[in-house]
CSV table of C-alpha atoms and ligand atoms in Angstrom, one decimal:
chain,number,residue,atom,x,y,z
A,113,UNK,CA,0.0,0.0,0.0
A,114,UNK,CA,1.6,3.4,-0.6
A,115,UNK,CA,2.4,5.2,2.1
A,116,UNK,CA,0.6,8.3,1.3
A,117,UNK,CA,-3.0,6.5,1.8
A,118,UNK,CA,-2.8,4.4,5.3
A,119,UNK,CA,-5.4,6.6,6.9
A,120,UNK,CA,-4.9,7.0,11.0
A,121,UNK,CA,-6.1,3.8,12.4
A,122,UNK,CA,-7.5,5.0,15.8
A,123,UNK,CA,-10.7,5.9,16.6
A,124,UNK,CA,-11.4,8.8,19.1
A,125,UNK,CA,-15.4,9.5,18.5
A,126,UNK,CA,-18.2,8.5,20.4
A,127,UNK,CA,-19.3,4.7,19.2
A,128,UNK,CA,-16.3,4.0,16.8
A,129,UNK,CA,-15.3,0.6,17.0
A,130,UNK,CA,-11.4,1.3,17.8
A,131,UNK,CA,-8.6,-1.0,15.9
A,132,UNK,CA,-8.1,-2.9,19.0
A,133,UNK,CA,-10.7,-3.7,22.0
A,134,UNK,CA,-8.6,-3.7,25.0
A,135,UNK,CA,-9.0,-5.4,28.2
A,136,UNK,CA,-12.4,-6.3,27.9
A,137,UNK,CA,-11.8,-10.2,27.6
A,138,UNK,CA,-13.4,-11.6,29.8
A,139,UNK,CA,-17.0,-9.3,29.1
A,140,UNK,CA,-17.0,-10.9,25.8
A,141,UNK,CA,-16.5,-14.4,27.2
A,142,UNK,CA,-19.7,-13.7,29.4
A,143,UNK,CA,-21.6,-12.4,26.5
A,144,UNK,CA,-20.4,-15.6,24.2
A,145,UNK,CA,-21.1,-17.9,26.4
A,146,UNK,CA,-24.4,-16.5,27.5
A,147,UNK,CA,-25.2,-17.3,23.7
A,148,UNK,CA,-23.9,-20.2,23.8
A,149,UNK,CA,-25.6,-21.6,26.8
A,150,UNK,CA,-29.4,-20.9,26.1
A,151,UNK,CA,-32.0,-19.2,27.9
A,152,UNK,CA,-31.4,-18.9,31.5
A,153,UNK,CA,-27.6,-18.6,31.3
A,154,UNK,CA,-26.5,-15.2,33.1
A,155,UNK,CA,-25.0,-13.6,30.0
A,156,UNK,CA,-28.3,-13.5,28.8
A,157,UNK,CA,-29.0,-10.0,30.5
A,158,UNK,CA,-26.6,-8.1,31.2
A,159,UNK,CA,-26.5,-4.4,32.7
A,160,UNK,CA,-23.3,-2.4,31.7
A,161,UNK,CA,-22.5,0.8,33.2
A,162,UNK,CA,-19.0,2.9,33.4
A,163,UNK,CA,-18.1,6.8,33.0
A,164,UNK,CA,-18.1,8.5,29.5
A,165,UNK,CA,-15.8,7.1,27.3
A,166,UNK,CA,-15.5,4.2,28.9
A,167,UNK,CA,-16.6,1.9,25.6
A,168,UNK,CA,-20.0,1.3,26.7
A,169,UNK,CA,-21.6,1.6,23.0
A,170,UNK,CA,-18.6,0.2,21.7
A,171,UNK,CA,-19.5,-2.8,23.9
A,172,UNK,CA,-23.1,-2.7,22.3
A,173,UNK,CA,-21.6,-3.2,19.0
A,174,UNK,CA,-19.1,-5.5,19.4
A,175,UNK,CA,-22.2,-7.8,21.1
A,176,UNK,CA,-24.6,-7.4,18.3
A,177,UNK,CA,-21.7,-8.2,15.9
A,178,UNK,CA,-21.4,-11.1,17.9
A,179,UNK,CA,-24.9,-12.2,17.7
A,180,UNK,CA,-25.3,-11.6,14.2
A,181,UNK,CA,-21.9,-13.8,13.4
A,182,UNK,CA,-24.3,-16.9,14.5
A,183,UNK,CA,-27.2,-15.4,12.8
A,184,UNK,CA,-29.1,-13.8,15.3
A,185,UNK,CA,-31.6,-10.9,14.8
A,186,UNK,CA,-30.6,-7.4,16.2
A,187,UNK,CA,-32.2,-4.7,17.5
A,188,UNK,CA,-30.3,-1.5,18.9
A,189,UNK,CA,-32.0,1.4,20.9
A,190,UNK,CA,-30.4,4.4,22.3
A,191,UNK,CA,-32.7,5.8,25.3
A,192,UNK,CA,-34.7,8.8,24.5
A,193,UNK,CA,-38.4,9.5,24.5
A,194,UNK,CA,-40.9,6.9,22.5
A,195,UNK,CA,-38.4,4.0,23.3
A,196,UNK,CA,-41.0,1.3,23.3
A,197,UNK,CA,-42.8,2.4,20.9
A,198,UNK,CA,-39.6,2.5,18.1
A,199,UNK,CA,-38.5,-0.7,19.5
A,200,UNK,CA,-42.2,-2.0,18.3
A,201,UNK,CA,-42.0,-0.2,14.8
A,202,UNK,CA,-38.5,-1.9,14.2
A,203,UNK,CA,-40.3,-5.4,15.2
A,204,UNK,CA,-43.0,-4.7,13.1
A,205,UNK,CA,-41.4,-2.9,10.4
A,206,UNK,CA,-44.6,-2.9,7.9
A,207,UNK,CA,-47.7,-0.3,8.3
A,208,UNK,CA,-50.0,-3.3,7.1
A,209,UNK,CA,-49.2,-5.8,10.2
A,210,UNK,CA,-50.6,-2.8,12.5
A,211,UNK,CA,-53.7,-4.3,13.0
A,212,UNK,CA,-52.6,-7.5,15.0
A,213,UNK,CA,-54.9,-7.8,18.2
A,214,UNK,CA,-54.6,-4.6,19.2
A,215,UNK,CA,-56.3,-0.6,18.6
A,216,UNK,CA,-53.9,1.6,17.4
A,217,UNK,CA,-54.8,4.9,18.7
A,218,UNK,CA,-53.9,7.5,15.6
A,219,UNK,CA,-52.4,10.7,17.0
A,220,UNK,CA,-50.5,13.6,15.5
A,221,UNK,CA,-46.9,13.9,16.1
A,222,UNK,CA,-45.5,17.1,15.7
A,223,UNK,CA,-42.0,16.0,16.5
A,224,UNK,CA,-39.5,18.0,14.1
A,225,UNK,CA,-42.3,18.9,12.3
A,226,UNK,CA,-43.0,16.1,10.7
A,227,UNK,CA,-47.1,14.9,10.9
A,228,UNK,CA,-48.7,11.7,11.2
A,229,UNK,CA,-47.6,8.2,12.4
A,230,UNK,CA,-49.2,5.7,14.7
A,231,UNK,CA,-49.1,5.6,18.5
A,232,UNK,CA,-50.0,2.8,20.4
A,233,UNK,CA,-51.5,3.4,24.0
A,234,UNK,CA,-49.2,3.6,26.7
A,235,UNK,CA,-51.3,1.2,28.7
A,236,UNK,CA,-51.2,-1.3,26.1
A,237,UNK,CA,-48.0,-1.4,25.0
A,238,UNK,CA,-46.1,-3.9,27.6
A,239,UNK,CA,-49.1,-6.5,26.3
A,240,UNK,CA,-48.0,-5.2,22.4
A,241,UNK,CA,-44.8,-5.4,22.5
A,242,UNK,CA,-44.9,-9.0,24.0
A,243,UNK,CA,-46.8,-10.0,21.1
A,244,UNK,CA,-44.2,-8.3,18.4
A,245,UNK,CA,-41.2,-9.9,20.0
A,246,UNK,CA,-42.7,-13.4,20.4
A,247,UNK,CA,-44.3,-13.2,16.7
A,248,UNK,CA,-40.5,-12.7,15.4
A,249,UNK,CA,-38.8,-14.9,17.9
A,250,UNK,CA,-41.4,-17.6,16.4
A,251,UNK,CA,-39.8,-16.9,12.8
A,252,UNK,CA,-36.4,-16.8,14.2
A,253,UNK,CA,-36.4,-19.9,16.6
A,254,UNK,CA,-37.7,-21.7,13.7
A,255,UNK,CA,-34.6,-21.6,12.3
A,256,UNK,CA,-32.4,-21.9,15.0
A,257,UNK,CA,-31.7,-18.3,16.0
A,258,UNK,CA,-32.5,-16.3,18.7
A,259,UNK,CA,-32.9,-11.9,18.8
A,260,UNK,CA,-30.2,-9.6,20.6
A,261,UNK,CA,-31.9,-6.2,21.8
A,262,UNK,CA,-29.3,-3.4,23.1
A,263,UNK,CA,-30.3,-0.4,25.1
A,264,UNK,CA,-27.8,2.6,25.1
A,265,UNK,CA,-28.0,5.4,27.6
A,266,UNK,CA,-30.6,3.5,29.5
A,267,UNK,CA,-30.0,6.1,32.6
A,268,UNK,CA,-32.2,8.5,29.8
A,269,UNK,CA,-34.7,6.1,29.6
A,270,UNK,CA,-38.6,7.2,30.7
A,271,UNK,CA,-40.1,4.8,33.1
A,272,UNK,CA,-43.1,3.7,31.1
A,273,UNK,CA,-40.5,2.6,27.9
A,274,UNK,CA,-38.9,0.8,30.7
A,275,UNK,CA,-41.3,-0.7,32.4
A,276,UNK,CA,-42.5,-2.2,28.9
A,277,UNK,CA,-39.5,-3.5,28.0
A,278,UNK,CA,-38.1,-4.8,31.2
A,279,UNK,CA,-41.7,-6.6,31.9
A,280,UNK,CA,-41.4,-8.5,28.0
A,281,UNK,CA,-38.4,-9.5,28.4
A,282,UNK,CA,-39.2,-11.1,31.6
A,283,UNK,CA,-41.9,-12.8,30.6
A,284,UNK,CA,-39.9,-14.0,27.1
A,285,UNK,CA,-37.3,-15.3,29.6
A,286,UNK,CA,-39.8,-17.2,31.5
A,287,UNK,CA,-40.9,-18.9,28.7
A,288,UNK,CA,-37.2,-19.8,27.7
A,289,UNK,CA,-37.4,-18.0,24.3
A,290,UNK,CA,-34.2,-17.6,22.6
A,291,UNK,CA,-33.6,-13.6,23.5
A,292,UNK,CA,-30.7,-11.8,24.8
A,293,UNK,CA,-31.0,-8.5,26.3
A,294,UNK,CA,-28.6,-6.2,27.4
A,295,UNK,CA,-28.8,-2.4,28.7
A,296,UNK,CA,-25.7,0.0,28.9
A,297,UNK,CA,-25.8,3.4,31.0
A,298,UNK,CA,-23.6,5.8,33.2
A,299,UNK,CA,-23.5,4.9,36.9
A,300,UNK,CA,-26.6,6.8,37.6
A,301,UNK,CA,-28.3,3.9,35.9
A,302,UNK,CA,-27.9,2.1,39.1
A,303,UNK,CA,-29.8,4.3,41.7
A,304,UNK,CA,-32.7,5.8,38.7
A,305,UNK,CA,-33.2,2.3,37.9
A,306,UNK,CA,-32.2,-0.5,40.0
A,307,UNK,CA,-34.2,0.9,42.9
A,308,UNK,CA,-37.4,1.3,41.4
A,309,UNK,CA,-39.5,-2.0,42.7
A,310,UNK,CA,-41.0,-2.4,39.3
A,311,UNK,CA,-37.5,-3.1,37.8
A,312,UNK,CA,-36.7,-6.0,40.1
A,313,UNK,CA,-36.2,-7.9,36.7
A,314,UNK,CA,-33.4,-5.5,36.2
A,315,UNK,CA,-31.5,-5.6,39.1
A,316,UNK,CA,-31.2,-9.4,38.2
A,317,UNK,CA,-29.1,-8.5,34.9
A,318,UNK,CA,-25.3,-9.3,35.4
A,319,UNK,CA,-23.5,-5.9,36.0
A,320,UNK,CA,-20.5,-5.5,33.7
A,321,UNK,CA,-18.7,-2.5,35.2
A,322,UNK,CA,-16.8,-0.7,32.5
A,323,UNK,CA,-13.3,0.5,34.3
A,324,UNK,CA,-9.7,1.7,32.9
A,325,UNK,CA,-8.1,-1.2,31.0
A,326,UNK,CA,-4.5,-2.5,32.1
A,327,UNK,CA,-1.5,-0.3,30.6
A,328,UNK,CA,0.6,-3.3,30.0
A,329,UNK,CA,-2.5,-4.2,27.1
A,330,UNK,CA,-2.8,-0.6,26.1
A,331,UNK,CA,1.4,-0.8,25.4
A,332,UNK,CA,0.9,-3.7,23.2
A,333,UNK,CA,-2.3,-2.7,21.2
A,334,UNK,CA,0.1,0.9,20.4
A,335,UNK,CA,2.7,-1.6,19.4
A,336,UNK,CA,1.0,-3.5,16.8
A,337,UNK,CA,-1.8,-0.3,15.9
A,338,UNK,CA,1.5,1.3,14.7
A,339,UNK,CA,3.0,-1.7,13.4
A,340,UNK,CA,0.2,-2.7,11.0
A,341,UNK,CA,0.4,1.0,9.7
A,342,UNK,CA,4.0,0.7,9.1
A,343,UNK,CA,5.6,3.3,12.0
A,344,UNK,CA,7.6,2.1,14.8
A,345,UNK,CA,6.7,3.2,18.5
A,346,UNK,CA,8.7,1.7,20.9
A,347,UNK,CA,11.2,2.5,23.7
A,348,UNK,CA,10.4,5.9,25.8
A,349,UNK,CA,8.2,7.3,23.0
A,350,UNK,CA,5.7,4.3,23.5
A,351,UNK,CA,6.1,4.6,27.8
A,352,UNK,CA,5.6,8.1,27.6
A,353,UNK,CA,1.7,7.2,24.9
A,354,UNK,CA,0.9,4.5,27.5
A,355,UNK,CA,1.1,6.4,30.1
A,356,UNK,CA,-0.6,9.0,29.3
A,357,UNK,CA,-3.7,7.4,28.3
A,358,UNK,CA,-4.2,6.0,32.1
A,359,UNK,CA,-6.0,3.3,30.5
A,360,UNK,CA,-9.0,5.9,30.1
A,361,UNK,CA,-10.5,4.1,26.5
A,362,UNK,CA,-11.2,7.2,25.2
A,363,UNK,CA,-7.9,8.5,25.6
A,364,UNK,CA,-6.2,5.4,24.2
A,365,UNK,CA,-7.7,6.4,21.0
A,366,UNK,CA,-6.9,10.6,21.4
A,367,UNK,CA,-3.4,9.9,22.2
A,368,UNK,CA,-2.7,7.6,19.4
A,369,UNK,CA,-4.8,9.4,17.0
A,370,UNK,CA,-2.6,12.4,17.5
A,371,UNK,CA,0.9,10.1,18.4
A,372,UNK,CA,-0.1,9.1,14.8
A,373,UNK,CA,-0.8,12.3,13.2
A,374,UNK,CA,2.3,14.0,13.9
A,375,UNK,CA,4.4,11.6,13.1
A,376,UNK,CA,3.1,11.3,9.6
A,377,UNK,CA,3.3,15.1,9.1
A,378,UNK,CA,7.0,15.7,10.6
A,379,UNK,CA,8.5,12.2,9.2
A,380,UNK,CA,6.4,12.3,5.8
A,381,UNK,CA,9.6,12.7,3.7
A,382,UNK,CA,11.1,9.3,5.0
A,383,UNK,CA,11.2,6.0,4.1
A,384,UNK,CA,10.5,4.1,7.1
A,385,UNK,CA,8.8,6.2,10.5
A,386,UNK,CA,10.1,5.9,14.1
A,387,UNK,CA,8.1,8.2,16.6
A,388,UNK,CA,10.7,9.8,18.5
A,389,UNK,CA,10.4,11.1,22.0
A,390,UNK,CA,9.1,15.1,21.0
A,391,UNK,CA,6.4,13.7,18.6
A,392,UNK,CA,4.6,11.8,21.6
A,393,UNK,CA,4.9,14.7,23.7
A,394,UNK,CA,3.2,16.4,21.2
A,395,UNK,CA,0.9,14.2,20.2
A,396,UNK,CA,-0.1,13.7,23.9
A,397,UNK,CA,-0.4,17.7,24.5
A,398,UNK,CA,-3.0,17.4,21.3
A,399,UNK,CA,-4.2,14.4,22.9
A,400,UNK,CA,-5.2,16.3,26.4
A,401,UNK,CA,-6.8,19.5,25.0
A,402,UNK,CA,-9.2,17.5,23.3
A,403,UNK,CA,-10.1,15.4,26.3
A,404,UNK,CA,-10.9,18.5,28.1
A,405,UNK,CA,-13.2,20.1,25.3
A,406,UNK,CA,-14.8,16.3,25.1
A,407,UNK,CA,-15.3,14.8,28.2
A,408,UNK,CA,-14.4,17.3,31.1
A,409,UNK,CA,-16.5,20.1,30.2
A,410,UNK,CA,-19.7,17.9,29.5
A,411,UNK,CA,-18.9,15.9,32.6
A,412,UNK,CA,-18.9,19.4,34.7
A,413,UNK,CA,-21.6,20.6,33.1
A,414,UNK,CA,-23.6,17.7,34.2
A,415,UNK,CA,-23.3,18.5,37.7
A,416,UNK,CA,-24.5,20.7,40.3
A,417,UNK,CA,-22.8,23.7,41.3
A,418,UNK,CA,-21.6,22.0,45.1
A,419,UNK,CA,-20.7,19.1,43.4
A,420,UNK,CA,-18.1,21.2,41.2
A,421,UNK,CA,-17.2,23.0,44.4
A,422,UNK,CA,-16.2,19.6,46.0
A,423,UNK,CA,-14.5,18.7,43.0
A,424,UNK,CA,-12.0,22.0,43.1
A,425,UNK,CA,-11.8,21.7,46.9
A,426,UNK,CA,-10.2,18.2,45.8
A,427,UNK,CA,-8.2,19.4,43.0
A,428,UNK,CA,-5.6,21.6,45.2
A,429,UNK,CA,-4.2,18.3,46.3
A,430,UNK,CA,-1.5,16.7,44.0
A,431,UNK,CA,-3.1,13.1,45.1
A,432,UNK,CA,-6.0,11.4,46.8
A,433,UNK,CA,-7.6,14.4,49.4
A,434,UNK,CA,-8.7,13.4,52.4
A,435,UNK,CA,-12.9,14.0,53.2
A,436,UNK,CA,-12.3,15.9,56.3
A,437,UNK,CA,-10.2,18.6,54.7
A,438,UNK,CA,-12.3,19.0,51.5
A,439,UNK,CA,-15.3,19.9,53.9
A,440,UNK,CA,-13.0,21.9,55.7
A,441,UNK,CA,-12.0,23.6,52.7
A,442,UNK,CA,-16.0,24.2,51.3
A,443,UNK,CA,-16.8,25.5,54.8
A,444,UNK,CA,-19.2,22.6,56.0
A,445,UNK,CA,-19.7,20.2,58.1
A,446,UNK,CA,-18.6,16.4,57.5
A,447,UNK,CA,-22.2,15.1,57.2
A,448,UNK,CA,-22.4,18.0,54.6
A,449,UNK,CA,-19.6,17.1,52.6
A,450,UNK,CA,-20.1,13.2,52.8
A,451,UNK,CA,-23.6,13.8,50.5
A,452,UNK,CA,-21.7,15.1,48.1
A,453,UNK,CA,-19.0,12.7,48.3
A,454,UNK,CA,-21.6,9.7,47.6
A,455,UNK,CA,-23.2,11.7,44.7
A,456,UNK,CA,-20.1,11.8,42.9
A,457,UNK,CA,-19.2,8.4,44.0
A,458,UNK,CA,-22.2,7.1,42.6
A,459,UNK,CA,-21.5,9.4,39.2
A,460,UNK,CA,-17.8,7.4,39.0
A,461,UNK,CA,-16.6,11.3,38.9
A,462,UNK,CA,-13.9,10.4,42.3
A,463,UNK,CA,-13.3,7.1,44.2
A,464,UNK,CA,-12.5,6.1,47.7
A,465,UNK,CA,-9.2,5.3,48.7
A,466,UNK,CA,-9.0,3.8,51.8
A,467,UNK,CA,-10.4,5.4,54.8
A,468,UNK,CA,-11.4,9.2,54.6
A,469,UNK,CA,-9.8,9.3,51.4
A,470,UNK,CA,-11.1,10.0,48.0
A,471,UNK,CA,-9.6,10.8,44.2
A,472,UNK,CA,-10.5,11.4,40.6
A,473,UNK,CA,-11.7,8.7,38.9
A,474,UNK,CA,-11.5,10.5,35.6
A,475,UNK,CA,-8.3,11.0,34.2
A,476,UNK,CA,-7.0,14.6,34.1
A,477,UNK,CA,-9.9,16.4,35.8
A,478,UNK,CA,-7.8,17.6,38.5
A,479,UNK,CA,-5.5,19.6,36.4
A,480,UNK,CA,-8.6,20.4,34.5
A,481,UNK,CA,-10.0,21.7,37.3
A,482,UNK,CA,-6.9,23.7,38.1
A,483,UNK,CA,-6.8,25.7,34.7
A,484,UNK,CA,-10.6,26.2,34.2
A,485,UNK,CA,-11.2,27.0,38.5
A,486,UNK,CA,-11.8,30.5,37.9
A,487,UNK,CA,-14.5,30.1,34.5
A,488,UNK,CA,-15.6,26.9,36.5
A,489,UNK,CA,-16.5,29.0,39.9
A,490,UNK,CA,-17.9,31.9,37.7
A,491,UNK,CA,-20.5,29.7,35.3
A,492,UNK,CA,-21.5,27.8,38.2
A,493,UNK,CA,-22.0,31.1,40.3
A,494,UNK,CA,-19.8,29.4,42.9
A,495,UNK,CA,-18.9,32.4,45.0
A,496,UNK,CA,-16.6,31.4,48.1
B,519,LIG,N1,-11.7,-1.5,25.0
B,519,LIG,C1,-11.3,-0.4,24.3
B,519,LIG,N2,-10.1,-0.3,23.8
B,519,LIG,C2,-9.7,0.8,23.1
B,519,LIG,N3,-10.5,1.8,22.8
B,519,LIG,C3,-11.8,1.8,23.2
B,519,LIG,C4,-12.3,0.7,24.0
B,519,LIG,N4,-13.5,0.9,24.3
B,519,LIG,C5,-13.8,2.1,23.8
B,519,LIG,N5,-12.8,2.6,23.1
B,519,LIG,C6,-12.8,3.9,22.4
B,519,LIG,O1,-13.2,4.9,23.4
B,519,LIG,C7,-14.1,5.8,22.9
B,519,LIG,C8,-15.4,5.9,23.6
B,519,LIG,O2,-16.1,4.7,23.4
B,519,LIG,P1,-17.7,4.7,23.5
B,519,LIG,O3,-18.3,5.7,22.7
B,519,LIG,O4,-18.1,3.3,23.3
B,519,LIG,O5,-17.8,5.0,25.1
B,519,LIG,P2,-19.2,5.2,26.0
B,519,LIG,O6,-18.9,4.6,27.3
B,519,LIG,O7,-20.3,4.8,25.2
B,519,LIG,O8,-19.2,6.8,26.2
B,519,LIG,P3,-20.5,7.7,26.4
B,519,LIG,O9,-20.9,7.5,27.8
B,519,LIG,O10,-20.0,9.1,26.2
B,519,LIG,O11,-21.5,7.3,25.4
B,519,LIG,C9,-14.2,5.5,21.4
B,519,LIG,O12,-13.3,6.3,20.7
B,519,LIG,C10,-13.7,4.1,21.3
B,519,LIG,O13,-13.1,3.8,20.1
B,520,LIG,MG1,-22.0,5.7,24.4
């Protein structure tokens, strides 16, 4: 291939299937083998949560590829408004089959402007879409198969799409039918969803908790990612890209992407490319800004304007803080302080570290925190 057209192999945006799936072994083997052992077997519902950029949809995909590689039926939803009621359309994909044992109630939809389209009663739709999924896991099971539905973003979810879907696919698992089902979300999943009594079902689904992936796998997949598009990354220049990425997924794929980028630009006159010490450094400076604009700023955004206050309290330590001086720090009392500390436990944003300790569990916030304080405390009207 000439050299001029190897496009950068590595994959930072939202979804995209990077060139190597690290560290997540042994998810897969759950997942595989819940195929392979029939209904009942616990890789047969699965709940996966973990921090943005943690792979999550990635996950999704790789399963569905999965499924379909033994010729399984797939159905992918991302969590928004109308969940159910999409999941019954792609089921029953023709207007004509409408009228199966049921009233479709005709409403106007004014979403985006567009007019028209049938909605199905709220009240009737657990019943409904118990119907749709047997009627094509008959065709399916027929021949063997069995039908894969993924949930993205399920902490979006509204209870009623939930309540539809988590109820028929318990019943379809009680009756052994060949169905997989698994939901992915951020941590908050956990406390919107798993403690709601009508999700019970839920609560059963094997939690696959998406963390950092091990830097001794992240070393090799740069190794061979650079290998396969002819460049050589080895020595301090590949420490320094391993490093860096703290075995954050998303950052894998920034700091190679831009490891990768300028290499190709500086080195484009030579035969045969070695990424030297500066170009990591670079491309890891590259690599850092964009994390920031990508998954710091949302991440803040998302939270409220004590939680952000904790957050900077903690970020004029060099390491883990400990909970008594962060209160300290914000003025408040322990009991005070340890709310906020479970609320951001709960949100993966810090972790405990031993007694009375805590630290960030997202890579780089702290000297994110640092450089953005002052915007942070103004846009958050933070005032002491
Ligand atoms: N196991 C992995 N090894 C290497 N890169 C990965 C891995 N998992 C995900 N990535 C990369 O990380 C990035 C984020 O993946 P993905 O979009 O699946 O995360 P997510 O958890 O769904 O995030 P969000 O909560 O924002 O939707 C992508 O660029 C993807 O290519
Ligand atoms: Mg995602």
């Amino acid at each position: 291939m000439p050299k001029s057209r190897i496009t950068n192999p590595f994959k930072p945006s939202a979804g995209h299937l990077p060139p190597v799936l690290i560290g997540r072994d042994i998810i897969l083997d759950d997942f595989q083998e819940g195929l392979d052992n029939g209904s009942g077997a616990p890789g047969r519902l699965m709940r996966i949560t973990g921090a943005r950029g943690t792979g999550k949809t990635v996950m999704l995909t790789e399963f569905r590829r999965m499924a379909e590689q033994q010729g399984w039926q797939t159905i992918s939803e991302t969590a928004s408004k109308g969940m159910a009621q999409r999941l019954l359309e792609k089921l029953r994909p023709k207007k004509g089959n409408l009228s199966f044992s049921f009233e479709p109630s005709i409403s106007v939809m004014s979403m985006g402007g567009s007019l028209g389209g049938v909605h199905y009663e709220q009240s009737r739709m657990p019943l409904t879409l118990r119907e749709a999924m047997s009627e094509r896991l008959d065709v399916l099971e027929k021949r063997g198969n069995g039908l894969l539905v993924t949930i993205d973003e399920a902490q979006a979810a509204d209870r009623d799409d939930m309540v539809a879907i988590a109820t028929t696919v318990q019943h379809l698992t009680s009756e052994d039918r060949n169905i997989a089902f698994v939901f992915a979300g951020l941590p908050s999943m956990a406390s919107k969803w798993l403690n709601d009594d009508v999700m019970t079902f839920l609560r059963r689904a094997q939690p696959e908790r998406l963390g950092d992936v091990p830097l001794t796998d992240v070393s090799q997949a740069f190794t061979d990612t650079f290998t396969s598009t002819g460049m050589l990354l080895e020595g301090e220049a590949l420490s320094h890209a391993t490093h860096a990425t703290a075995g954050y997924p998303f950052m894998i794929q920034l700091v190679g992407y831009h490891i990768w980028r300028v290499a190709k630009r500086r080195h484009q006159q030579e035969d045969s490319i070695t990424v030297t010490i500066e170009d990591a450094e670079t491309g890891v400076r590259d690599a850092l800004s964009r994390l920031g604009d990508t998954v710091h700023g949302p991440e803040l955004d998302g939270l409220s304007p004590i939680d952000k206050t904790y957050l900077l309290a903690m970020a004029q330590d060099d390491g883990p803080s400990s909970t008594a001086a962060i209160a300290n720090r914000m003025g408040k009392d322990a009991q005070y302080a340890n709310m906020y500390r479970m609320r951001l436990i709960e949100a993966q944003v810090i972790e405990e570290r031993g007694y009375g300790k805590v630290d960030f569990a997202i890579p780089y916030l702290r000297e994110y925190l640092r450089e953005h304080a002052a915007y942070i405390r103004m846009a958050g009207g933070i005032t002491d």
